[in-house]
Tab-separated table of C-alpha atoms in Angstrom:
chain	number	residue	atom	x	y	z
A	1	UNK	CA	11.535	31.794	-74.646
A	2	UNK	CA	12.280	31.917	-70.791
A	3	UNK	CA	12.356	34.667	-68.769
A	4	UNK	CA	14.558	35.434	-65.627
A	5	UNK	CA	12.067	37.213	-63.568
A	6	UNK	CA	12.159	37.269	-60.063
A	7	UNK	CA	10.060	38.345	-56.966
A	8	UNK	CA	11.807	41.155	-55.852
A	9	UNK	CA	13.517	42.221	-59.031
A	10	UNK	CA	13.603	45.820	-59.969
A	11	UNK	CA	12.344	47.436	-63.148
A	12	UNK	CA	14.907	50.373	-64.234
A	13	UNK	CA	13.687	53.260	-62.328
A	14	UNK	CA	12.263	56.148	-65.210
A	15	UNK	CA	13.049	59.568	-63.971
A	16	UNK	CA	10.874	62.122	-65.598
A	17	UNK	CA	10.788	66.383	-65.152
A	18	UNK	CA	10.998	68.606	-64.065
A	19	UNK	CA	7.317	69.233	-65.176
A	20	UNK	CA	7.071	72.336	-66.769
A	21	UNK	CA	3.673	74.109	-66.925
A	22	UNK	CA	4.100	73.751	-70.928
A	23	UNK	CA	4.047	69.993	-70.356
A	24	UNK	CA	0.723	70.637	-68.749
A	25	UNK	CA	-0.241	71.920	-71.715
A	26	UNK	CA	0.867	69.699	-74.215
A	27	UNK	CA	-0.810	66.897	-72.175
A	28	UNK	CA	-3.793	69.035	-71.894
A	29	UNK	CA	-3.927	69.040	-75.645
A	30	UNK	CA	-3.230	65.144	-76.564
A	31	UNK	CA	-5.308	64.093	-74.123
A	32	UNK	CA	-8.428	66.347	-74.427
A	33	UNK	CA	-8.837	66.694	-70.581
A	34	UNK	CA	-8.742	70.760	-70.760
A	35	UNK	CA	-9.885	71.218	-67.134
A	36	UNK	CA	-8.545	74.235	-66.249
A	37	UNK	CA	-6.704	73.453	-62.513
A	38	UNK	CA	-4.075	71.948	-64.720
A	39	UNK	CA	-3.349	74.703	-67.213
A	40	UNK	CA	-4.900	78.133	-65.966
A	41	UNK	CA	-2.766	79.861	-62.212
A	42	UNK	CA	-5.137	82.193	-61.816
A	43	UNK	CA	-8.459	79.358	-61.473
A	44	UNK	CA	-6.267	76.608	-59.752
A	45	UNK	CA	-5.350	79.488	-56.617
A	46	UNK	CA	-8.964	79.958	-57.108
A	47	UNK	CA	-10.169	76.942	-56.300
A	48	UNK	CA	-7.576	76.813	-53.066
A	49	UNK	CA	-5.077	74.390	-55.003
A	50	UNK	CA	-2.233	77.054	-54.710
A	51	UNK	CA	-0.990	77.244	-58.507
A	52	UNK	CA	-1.728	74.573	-61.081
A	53	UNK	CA	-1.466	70.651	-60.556
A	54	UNK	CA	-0.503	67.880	-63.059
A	55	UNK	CA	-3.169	65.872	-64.743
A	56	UNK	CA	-2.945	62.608	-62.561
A	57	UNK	CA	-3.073	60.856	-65.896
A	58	UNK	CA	0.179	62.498	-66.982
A	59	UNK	CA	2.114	60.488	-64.302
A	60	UNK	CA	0.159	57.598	-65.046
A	61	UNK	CA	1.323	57.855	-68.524
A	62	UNK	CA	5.332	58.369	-66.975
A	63	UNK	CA	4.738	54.921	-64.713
A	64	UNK	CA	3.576	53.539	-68.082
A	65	UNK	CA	6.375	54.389	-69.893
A	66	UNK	CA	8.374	52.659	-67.260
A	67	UNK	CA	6.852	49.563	-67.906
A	68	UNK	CA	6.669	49.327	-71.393
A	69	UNK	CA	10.451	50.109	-71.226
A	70	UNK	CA	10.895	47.203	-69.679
A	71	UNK	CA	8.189	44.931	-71.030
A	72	UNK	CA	6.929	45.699	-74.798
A	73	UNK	CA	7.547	44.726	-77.691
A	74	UNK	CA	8.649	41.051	-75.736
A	75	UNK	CA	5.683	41.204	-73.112
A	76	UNK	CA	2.066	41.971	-72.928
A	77	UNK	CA	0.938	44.079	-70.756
A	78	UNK	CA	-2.791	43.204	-69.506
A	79	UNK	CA	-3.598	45.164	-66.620
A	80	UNK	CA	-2.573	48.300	-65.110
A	81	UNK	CA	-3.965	50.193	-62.429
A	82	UNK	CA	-2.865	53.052	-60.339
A	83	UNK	CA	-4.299	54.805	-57.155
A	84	UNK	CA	-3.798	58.452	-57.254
A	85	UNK	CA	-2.356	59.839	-53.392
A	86	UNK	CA	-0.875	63.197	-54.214
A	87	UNK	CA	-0.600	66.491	-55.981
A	88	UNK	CA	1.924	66.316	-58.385
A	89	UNK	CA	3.171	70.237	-59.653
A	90	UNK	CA	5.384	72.228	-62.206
A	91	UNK	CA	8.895	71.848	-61.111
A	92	UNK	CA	8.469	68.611	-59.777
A	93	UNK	CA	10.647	65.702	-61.109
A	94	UNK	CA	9.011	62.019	-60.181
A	95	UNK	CA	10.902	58.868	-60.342
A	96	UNK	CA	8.591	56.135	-61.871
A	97	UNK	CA	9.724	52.362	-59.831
A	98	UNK	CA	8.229	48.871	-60.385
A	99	UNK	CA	9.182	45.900	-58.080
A	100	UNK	CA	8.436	42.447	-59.244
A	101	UNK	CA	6.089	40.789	-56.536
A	102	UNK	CA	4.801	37.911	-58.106
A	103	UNK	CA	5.537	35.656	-60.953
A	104	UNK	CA	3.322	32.493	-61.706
A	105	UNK	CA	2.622	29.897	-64.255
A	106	UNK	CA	-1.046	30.306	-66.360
A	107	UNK	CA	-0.779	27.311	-68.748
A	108	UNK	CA	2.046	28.139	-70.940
A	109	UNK	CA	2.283	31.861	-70.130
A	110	UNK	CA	4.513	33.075	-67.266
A	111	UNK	CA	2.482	35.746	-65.427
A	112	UNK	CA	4.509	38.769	-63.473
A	113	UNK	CA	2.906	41.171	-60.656
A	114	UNK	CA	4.504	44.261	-60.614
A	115	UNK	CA	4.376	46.742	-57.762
A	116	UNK	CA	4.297	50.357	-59.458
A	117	UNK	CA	4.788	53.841	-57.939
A	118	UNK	CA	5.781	57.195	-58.497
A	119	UNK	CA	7.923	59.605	-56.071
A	120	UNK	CA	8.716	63.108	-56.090
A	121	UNK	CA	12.281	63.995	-54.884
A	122	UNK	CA	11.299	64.475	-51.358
A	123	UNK	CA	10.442	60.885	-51.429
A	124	UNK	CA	6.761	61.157	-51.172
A	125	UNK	CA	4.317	58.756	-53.018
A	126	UNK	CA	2.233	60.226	-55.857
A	127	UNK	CA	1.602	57.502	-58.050
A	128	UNK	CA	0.493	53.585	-56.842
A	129	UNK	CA	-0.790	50.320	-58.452
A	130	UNK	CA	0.382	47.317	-59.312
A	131	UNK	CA	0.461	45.751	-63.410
A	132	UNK	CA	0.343	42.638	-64.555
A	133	UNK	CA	2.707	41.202	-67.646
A	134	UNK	CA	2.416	37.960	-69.698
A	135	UNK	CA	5.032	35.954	-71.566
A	136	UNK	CA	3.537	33.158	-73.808
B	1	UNK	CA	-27.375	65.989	-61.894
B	2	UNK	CA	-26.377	62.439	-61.186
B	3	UNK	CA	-28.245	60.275	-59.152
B	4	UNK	CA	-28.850	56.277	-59.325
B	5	UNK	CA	-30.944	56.000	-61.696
B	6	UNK	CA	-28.232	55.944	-64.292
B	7	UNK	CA	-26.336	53.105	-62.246
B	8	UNK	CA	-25.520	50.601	-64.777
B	9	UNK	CA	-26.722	51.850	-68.030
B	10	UNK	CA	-24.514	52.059	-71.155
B	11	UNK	CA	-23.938	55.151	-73.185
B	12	UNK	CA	-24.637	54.695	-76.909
B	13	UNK	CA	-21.544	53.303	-78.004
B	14	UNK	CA	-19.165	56.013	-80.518
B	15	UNK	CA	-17.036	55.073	-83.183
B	16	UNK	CA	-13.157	56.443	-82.238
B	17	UNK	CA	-10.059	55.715	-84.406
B	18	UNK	CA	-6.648	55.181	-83.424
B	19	UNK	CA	-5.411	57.953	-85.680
B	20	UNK	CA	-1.502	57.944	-86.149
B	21	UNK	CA	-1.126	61.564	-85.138
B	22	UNK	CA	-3.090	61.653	-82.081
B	23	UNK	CA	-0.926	58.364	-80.437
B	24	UNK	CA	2.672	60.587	-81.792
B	25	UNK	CA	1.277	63.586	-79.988
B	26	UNK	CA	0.224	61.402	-76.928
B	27	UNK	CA	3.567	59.568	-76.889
B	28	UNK	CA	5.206	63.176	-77.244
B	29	UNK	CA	2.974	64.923	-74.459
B	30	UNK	CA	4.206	62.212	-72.141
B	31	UNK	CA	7.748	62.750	-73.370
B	32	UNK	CA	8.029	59.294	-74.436
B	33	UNK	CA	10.633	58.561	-77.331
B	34	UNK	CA	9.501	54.928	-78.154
B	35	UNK	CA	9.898	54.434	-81.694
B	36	UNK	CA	7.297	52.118	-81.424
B	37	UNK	CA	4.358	54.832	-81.542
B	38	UNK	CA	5.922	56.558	-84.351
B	39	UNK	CA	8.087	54.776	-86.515
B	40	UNK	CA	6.122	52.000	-88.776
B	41	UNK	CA	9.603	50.219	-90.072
B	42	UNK	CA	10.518	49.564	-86.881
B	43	UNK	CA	6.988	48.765	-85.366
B	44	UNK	CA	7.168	46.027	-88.573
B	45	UNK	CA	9.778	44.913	-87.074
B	46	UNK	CA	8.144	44.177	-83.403
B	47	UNK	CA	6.017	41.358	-82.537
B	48	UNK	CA	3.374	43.865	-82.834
B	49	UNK	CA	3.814	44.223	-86.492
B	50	UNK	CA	2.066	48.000	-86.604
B	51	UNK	CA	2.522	51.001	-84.888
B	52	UNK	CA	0.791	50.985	-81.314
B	53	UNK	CA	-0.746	53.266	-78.737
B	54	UNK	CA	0.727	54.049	-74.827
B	55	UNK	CA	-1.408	52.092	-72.340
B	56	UNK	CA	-3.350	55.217	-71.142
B	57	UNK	CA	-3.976	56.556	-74.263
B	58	UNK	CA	-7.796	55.022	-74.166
B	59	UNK	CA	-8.302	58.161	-72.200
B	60	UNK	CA	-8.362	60.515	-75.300
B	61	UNK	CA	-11.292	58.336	-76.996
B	62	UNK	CA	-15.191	59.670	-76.993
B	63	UNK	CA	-17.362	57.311	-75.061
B	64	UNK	CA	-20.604	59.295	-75.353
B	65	UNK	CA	-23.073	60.538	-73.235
B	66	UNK	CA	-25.448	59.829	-70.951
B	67	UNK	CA	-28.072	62.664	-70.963
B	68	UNK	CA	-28.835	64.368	-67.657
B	69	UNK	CA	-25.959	62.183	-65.846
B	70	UNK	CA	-23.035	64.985	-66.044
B	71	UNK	CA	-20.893	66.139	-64.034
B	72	UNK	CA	-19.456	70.233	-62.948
B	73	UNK	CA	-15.334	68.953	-63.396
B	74	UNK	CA	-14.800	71.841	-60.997
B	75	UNK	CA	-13.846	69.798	-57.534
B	76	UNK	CA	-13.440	66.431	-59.224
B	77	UNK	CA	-11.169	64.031	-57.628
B	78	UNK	CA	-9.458	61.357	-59.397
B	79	UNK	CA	-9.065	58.960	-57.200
B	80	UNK	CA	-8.164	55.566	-58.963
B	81	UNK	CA	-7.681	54.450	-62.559
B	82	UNK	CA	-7.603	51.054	-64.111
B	83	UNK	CA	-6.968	49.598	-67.475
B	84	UNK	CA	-7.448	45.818	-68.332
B	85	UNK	CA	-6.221	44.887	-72.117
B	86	UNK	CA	-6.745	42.226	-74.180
B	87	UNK	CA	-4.206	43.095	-76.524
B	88	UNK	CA	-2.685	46.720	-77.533
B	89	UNK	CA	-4.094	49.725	-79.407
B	90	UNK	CA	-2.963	49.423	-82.993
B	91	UNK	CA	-2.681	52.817	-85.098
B	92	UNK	CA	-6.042	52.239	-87.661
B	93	UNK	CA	-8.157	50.593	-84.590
B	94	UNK	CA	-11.826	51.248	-85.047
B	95	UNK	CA	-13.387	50.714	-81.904
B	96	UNK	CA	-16.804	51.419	-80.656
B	97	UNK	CA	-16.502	53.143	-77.159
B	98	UNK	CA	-18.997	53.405	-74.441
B	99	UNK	CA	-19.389	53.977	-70.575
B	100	UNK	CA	-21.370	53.191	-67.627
B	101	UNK	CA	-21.432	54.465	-64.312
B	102	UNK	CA	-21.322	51.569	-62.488
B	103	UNK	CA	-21.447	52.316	-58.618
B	104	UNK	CA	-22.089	55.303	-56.721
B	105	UNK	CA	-21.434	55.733	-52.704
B	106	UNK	CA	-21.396	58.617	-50.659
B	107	UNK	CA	-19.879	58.738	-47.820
B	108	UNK	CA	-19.620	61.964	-45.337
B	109	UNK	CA	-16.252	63.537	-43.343
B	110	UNK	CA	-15.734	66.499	-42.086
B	111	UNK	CA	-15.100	68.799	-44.932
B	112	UNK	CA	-19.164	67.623	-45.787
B	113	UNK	CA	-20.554	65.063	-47.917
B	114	UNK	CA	-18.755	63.273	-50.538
B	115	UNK	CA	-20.025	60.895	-53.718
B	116	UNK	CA	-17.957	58.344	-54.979
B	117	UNK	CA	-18.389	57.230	-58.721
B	118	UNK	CA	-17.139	54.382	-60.299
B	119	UNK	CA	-17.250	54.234	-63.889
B	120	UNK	CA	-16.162	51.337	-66.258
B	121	UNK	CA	-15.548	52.270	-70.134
B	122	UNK	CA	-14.344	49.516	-72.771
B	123	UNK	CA	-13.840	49.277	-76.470
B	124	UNK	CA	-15.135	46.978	-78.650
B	125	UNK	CA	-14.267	46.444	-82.725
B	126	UNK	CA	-17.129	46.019	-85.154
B	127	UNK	CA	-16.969	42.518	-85.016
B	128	UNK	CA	-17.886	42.606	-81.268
B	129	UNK	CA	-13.670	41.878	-80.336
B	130	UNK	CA	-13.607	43.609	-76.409
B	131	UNK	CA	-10.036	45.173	-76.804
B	132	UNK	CA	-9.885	46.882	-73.557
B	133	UNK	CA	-12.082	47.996	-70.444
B	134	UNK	CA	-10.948	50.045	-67.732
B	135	UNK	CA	-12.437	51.423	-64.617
B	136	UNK	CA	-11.981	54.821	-63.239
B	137	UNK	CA	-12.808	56.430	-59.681
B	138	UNK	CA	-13.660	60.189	-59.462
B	139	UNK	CA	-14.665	61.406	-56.181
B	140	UNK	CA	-17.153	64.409	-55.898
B	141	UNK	CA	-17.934	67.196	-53.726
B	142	UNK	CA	-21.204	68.631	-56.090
B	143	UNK	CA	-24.408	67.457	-54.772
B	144	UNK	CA	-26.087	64.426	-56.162
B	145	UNK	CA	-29.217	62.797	-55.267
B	146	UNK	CA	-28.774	59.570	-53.175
């Protein structure tokens, strides 16, 4: 099978939200994390956070649905990593975007770099990283 | 408290299993529809073969403890995350989990001293098969002994 990546091709942008503070929640409750800044008002103003903020791992999970939109069941995924830059909140929608950067030969397999972030709508940067997929 | 003595020791490893509840209630906390972590005629019908986890969802597994080397979450930062797989999580995966820390770093600004802790987790079948690892940043305001 060939592929007809290119550097510089787009992934279909994922838009996700608005977060609701039930989504905070649920995730809470999936995911075990139960730390309270992302569920309880009253201890995230009390720790000076100004209400309750997203798990950072929620919008990791929305950048990874993104790419295995676009990549499984055809494409492995092998690496994925993400830099976390700012607060995400209930109310919030974030648009999940991947740019192909990179696409090499390893052997057989066609390798692709993708450039990942996340954006709320005021077009600030939540979510960064870059993945890597593999075609044999 | 943390300090470096626990730099680069393993926790005892604990047994976790890809359970197919837990990856539907994952899949549905993200608000992901992908038949492909629910639906097992149509996962038969993938490459994969079998139902499959979300590529985060190594986050929800037990990787033990390392006695003494805990952390308050209040003030936790997390900073950076990263996941390397060898091949998916498959609903009915046994895999034997563990952590490390594997660097710590302070460094000081002007809101005070900060630690920066870099731990590495991975899973690993019974027969010794390294499925995944990943690495994960979490910056710290408690104090910890340099």
């Amino acid at each position: 099978m060939t592929t007809s990546w290119e550097v510089g091709q787009w992934l279909p942008t994922l838009e996700k939200g608005p977060i609701t503070q039930v989504d905070l929640v649920k995730y809470a409750g999936a995911s075990g994390d139960y730390n309270p800044i992302h569920t309880v008002e009253a201890f995230a103003k009390e720790k000076g956070l100004g209400g309750v903020i997203a798990h950072g791992m929620l919008t990791m999970g929305y950048v990874g649905q993104m790419l295995t939109d676009f990549a499984w069941p055809l494409f492995d995924l092998t690496d994925y990593s993400v830099r976390f830059r700012a607060m995400v909140r209930p109310g919030d929608t974030i648009l999940c975007k991947g740019k192909i950067t990179r696409v090499a030969k390893d052997g057989d397999m066609t390798v692709a770099t993708v450039q990942v972030f996340a954006e709320n709508l005021s077009g600030e940067t939540v979510v960064k990283g870059t993945a890597t997929l593999r075609l044999a | 408290m943390i300090d470096q003595r626990f730099v680069g020791v393993w926790s005892t490893p604990v047994l976790n299993v890809v359970e197919k509840g837990a990856v539907r209630k994952f899949a549905d906390a993200i608000g992901d529809p992908n038949p492909i972590y629910r639906d097992e005629a149509y996962a038969a019908t993938t490459r994969f073969g079998r139902i499959v986890a979300p590529p985060t969802f190594s986050r929800t597994f037990d990787y033990g403890a390392l006695p003494g080397c805990e952390l308050e979450q209040d003030g936790l930062i997390h900073g950076e995350q990263t996941f390397h797989y060898h091949r998916p999580l498959f609903v009915g995966d046994e895999l034997l989990c563990s952590f490390r820390l594997a660097d710590m770093s302070f460094r000081t600004s002007a809101d005070g001293k900060m630690v920066f802790l870099i731990y590495e987790q991975r899973g690993v079948t019974k027969v010794g098969e390294e499925v995944f690892t990943e690495r994960m940043t979490v910056i710290s305001r408690e104090e910890v002994k340099s």
